[in-house]
CSV table of C-alpha atoms and ligand atoms in Angstrom, one decimal:
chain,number,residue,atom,x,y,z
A,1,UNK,CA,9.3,-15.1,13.4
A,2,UNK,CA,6.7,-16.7,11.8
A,3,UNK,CA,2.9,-15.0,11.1
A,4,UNK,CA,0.2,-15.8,12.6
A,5,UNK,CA,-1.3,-12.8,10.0
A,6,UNK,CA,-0.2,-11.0,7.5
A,7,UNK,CA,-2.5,-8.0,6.2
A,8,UNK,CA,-2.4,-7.0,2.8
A,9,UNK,CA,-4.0,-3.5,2.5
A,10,UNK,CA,-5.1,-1.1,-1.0
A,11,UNK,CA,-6.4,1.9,-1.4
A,12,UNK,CA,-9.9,0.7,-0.3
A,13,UNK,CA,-8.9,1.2,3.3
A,14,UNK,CA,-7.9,4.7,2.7
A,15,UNK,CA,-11.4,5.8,1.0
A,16,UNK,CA,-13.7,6.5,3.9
A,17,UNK,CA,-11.0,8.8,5.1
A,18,UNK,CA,-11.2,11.0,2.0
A,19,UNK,CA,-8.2,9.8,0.1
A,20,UNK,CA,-9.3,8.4,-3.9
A,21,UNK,CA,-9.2,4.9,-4.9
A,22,UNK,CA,-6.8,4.2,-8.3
A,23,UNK,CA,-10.2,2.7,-10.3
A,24,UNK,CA,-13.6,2.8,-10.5
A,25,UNK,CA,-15.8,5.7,-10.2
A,26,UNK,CA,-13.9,8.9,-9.8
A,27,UNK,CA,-10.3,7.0,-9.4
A,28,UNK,CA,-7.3,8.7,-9.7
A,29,UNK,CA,-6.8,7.1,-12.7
A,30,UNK,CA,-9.7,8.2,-14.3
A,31,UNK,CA,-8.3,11.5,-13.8
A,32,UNK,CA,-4.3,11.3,-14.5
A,33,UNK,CA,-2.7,9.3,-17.3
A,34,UNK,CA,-0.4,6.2,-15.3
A,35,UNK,CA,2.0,7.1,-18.0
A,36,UNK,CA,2.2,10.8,-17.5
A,37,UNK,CA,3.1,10.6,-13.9
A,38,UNK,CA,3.7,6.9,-12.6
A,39,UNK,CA,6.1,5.1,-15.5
A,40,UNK,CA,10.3,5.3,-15.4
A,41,UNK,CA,9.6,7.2,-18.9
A,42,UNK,CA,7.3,9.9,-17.2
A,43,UNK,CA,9.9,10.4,-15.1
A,44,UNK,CA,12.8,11.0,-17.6
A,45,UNK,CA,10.4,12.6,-20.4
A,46,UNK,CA,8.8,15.3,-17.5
A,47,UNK,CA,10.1,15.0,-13.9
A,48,UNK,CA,8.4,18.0,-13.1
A,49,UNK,CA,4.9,17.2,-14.1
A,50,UNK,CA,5.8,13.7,-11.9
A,51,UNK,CA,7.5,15.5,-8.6
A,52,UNK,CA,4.3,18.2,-8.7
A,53,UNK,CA,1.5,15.7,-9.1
A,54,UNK,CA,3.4,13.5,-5.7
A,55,UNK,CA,3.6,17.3,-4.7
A,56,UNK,CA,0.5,17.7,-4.7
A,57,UNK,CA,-0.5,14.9,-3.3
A,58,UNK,CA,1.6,14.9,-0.6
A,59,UNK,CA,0.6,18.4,0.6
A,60,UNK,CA,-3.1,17.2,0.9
A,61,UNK,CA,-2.6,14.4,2.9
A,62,UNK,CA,-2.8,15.7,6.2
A,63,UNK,CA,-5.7,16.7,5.9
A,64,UNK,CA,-6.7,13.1,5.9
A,65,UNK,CA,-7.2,11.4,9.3
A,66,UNK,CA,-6.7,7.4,9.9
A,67,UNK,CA,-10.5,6.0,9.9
A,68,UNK,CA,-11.6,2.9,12.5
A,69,UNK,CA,-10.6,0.4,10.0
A,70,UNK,CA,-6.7,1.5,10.3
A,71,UNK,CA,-6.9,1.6,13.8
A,72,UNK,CA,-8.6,-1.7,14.1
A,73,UNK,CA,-5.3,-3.0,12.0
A,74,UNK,CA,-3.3,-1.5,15.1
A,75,UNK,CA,-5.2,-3.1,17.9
A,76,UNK,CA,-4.6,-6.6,16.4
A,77,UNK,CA,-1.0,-6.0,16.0
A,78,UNK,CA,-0.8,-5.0,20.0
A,79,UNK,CA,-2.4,-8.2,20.4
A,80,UNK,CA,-0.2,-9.8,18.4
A,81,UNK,CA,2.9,-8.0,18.0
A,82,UNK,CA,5.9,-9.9,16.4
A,83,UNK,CA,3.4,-12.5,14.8
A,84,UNK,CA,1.7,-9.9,12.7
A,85,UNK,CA,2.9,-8.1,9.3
A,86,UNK,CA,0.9,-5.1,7.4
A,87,UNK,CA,2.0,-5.0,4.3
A,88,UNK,CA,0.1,-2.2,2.4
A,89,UNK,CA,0.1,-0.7,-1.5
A,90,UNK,CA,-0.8,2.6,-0.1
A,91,UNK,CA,1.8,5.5,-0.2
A,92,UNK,CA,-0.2,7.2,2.2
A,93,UNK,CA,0.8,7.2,6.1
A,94,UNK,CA,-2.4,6.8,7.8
A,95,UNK,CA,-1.1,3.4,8.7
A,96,UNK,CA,1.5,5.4,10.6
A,97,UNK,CA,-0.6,8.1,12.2
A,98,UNK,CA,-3.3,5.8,13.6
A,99,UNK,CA,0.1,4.0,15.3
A,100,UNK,CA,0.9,1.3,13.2
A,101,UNK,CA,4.9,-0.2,13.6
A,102,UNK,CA,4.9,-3.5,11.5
A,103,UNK,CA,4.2,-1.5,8.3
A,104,UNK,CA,5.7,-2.8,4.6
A,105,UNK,CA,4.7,0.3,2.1
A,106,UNK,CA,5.6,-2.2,-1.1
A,107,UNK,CA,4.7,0.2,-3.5
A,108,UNK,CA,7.1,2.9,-1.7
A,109,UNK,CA,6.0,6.0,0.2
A,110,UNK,CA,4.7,9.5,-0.1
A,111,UNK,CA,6.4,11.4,2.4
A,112,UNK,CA,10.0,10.0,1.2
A,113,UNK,CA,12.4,10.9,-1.7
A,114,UNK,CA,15.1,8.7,-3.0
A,115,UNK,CA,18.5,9.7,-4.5
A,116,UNK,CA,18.5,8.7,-8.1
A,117,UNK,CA,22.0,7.4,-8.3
A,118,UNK,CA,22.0,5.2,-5.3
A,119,UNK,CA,18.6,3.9,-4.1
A,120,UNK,CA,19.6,2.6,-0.3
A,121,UNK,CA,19.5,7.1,-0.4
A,122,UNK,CA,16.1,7.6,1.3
A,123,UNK,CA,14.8,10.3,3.8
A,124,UNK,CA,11.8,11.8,4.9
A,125,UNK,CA,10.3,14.1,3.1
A,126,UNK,CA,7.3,16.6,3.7
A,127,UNK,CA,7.8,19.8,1.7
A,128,UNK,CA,7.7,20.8,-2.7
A,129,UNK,CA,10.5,18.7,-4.6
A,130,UNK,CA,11.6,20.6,-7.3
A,131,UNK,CA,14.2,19.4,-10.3
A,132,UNK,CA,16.8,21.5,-7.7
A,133,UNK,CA,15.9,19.3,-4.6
A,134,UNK,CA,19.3,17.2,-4.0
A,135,UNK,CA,20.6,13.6,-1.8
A,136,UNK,CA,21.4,15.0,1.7
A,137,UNK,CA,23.7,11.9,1.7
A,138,UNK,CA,25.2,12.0,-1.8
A,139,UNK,CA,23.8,15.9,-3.1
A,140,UNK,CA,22.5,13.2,-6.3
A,141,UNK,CA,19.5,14.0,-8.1
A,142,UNK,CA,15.9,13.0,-6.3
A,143,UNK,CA,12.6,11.4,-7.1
A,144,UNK,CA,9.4,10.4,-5.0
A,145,UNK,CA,9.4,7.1,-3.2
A,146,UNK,CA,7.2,5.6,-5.3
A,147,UNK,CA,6.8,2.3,-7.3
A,148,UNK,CA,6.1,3.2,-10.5
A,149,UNK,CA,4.9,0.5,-12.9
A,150,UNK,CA,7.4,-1.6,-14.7
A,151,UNK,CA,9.2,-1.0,-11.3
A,152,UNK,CA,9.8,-3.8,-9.0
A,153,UNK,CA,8.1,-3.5,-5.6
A,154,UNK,CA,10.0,-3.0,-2.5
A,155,UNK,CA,10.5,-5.6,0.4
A,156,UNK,CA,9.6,-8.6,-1.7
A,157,UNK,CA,11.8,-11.3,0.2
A,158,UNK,CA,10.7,-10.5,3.4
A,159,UNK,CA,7.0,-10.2,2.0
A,160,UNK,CA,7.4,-13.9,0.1
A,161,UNK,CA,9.2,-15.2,3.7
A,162,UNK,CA,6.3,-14.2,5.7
A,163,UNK,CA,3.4,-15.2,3.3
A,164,UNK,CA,5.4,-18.8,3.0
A,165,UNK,CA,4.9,-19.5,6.9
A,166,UNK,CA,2.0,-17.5,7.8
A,167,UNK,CA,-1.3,-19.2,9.4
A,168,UNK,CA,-3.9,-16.6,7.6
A,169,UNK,CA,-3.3,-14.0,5.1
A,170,UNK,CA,-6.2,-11.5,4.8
A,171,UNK,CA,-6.5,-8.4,2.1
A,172,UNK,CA,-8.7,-5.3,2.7
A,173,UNK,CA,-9.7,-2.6,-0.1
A,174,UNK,CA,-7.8,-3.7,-2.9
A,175,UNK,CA,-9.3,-4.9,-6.1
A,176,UNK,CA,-6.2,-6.9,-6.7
A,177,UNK,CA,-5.5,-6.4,-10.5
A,178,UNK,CA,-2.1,-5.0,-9.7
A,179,UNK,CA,0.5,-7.9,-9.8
A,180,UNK,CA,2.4,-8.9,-7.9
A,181,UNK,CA,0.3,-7.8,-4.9
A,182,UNK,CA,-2.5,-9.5,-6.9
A,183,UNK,CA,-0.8,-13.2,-6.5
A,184,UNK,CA,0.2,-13.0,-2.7
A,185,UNK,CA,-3.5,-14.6,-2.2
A,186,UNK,CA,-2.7,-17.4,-4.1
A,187,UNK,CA,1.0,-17.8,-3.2
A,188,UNK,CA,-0.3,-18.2,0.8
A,189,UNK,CA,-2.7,-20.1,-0.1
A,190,UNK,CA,-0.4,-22.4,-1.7
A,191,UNK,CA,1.8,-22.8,1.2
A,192,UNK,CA,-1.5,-23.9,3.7
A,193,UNK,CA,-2.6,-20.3,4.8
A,194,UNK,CA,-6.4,-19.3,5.3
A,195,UNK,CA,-7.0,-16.5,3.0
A,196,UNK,CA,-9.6,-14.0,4.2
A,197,UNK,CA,-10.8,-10.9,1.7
A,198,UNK,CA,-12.9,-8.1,3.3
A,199,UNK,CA,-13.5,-5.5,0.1
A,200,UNK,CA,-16.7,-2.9,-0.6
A,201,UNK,CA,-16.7,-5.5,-3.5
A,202,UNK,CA,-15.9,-9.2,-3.7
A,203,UNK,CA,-15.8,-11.6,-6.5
A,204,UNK,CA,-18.3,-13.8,-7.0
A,205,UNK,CA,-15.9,-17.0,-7.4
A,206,UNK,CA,-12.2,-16.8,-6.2
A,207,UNK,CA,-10.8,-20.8,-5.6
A,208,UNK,CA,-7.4,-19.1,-3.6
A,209,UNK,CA,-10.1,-16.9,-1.2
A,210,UNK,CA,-11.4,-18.9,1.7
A,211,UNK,CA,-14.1,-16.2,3.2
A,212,UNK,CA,-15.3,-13.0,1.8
A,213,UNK,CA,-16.4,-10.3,4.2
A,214,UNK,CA,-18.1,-7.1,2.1
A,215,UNK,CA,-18.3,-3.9,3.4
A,216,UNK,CA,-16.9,-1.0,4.4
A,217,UNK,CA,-13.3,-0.7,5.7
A,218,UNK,CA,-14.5,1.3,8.5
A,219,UNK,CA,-17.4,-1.3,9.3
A,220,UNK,CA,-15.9,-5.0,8.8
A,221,UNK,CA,-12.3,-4.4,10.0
A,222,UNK,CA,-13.2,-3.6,13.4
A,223,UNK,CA,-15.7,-6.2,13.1
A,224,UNK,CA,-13.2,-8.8,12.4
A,225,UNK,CA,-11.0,-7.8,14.7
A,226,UNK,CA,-12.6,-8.1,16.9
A,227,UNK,CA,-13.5,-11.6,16.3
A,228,UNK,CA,-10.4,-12.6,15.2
A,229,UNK,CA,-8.7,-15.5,17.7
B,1,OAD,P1,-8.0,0.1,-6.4
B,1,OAD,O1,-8.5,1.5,-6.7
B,1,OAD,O2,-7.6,-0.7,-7.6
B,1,OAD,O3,-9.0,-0.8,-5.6
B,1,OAD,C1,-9.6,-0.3,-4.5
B,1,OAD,C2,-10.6,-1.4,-3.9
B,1,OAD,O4,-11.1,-0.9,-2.7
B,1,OAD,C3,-11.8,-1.7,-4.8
B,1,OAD,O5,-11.9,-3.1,-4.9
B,1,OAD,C4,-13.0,-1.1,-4.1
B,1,OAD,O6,-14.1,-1.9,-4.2
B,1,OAD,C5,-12.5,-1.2,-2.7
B,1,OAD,N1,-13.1,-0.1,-1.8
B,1,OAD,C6,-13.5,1.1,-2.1
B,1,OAD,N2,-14.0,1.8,-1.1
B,1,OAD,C7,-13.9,0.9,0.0
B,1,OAD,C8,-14.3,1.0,1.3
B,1,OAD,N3,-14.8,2.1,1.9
B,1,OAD,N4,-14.1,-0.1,2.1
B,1,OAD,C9,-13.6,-1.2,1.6
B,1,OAD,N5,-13.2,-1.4,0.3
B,1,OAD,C10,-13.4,-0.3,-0.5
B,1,OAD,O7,-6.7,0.2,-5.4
B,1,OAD,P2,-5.6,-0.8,-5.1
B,1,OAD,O8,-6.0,-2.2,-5.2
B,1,OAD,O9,-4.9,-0.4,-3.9
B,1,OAD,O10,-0.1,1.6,-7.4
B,1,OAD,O11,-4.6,-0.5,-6.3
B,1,OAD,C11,-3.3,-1.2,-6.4
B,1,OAD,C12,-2.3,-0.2,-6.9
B,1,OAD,O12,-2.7,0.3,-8.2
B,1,OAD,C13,-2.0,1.0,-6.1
B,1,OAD,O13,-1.1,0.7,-5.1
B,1,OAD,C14,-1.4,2.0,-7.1
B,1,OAD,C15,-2.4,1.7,-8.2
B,1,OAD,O14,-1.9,2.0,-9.5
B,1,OAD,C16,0.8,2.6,-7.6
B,1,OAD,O15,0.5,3.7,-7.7
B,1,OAD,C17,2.2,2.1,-7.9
């Protein structure tokens, strides 16, 4: 069915409920190397330094609660329903917890594994993987759920489908360096949608952006949902 929006969501969204950015001030990649634990090499060099840093990561995440600006995102798709699409970069699951169903996590997902010998093997996951942890499907060898870089994103047909026909494509707390999240403004914009940015920083010149909206998450989501027709 075609879109009447399709959300594009980073890490941004996730901040006022605790969780770090990736860059900037304090981002997680100011304090881990992306090639010691996000990188197919990582992986085969040290899968245990990889599964404990997810590990740790995914232990700490319920202490994170979905803020206003994730539950804004659920009341427009109630509205909505069929004509709206969340895609998000975010491995987290606050999407999920504030009630979210339309939800496309492109760069994978924190509380799943995958099998490493046949990748349709995926299951939910919320304890420690260790080097031992093994396929319930298959009994194969596991890894996080996560895109690493040089890895292709996940859901990228459906994702290209719906920006090709939607009527507006809006992205929230991403700084949109990361490709090829980063081109999906341009790529809608392209096809005749309105392309709406609402970030703690915006650009001072992007031609593919339409309207900027800066803020907080938790301040101008609501905001323009509320407004939104
Ligand atoms: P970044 O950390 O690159 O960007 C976060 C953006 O959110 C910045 O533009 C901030 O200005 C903005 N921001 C911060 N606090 C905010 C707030 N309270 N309200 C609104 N905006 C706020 O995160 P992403 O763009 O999500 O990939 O990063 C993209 C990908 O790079 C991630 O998915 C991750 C990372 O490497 C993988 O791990 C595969």
């Amino acid at each position: 069915m075609k879109k009447r929006v399709v959300i594009l969501t980073g890490a941004g969204i996730s901040a006022e409920s605790g969780l770090r950015t990736f860059r900037g001030n304090d981002g997680m990649w100011e304090h881990e190397n992306i090639e010691d634990v996000c990188t197919p090499g990582a992986l085969r060099r040290d899968p245990k330094r990889v599964k404990d840093f997810y590990n740790f990561l995914r232990k700490g995440l319920p202490a994170h609660k979905p803020n206003a600006a994730h539950l804004a995102l659920v009341e427009l798709e109630n509205r909505l329903g069929d004509e709206f699409l969340l895609v998000t970069q975010n491995v987290d699951d606050l999407h999920e917890r504030a009630g979210s169903k339309r939800v496309l996590h492109m760069h994978g997902d924190l509380m799943k594994l995958r099998c490493m010998s046949d990748a349709s093997h995926e299951f939910s996951f919320t304890g420690e993987e260790t080097l031992e942890t093994k396929c319930p499907f298959c009994g194969g060898k596991t890894r996080p759920d996560i895109v690493f870089f040089e890895e292709v994103p996940l859901y990228m047909e459906e994702i290209q489908d719906a920006l090709r026909e939607c009527e507006e494509f809006v992205y929230i707390g991403t700084s949109s360096v990361v490709y090829p999240a980063a081109g999906f403004k341009s790529f809608a914009k392209r096809f005749g949608a309105k392309v709406t940015c609402l970030n703690l920083e915006i650009p001072s010149y992007d031609p593919d952006t339409d309207v900027f909206i800066q803020g907080k998450a938790t301040e101008v989501v609501p905001e323009w949902v509320k407004n939104f027709k």
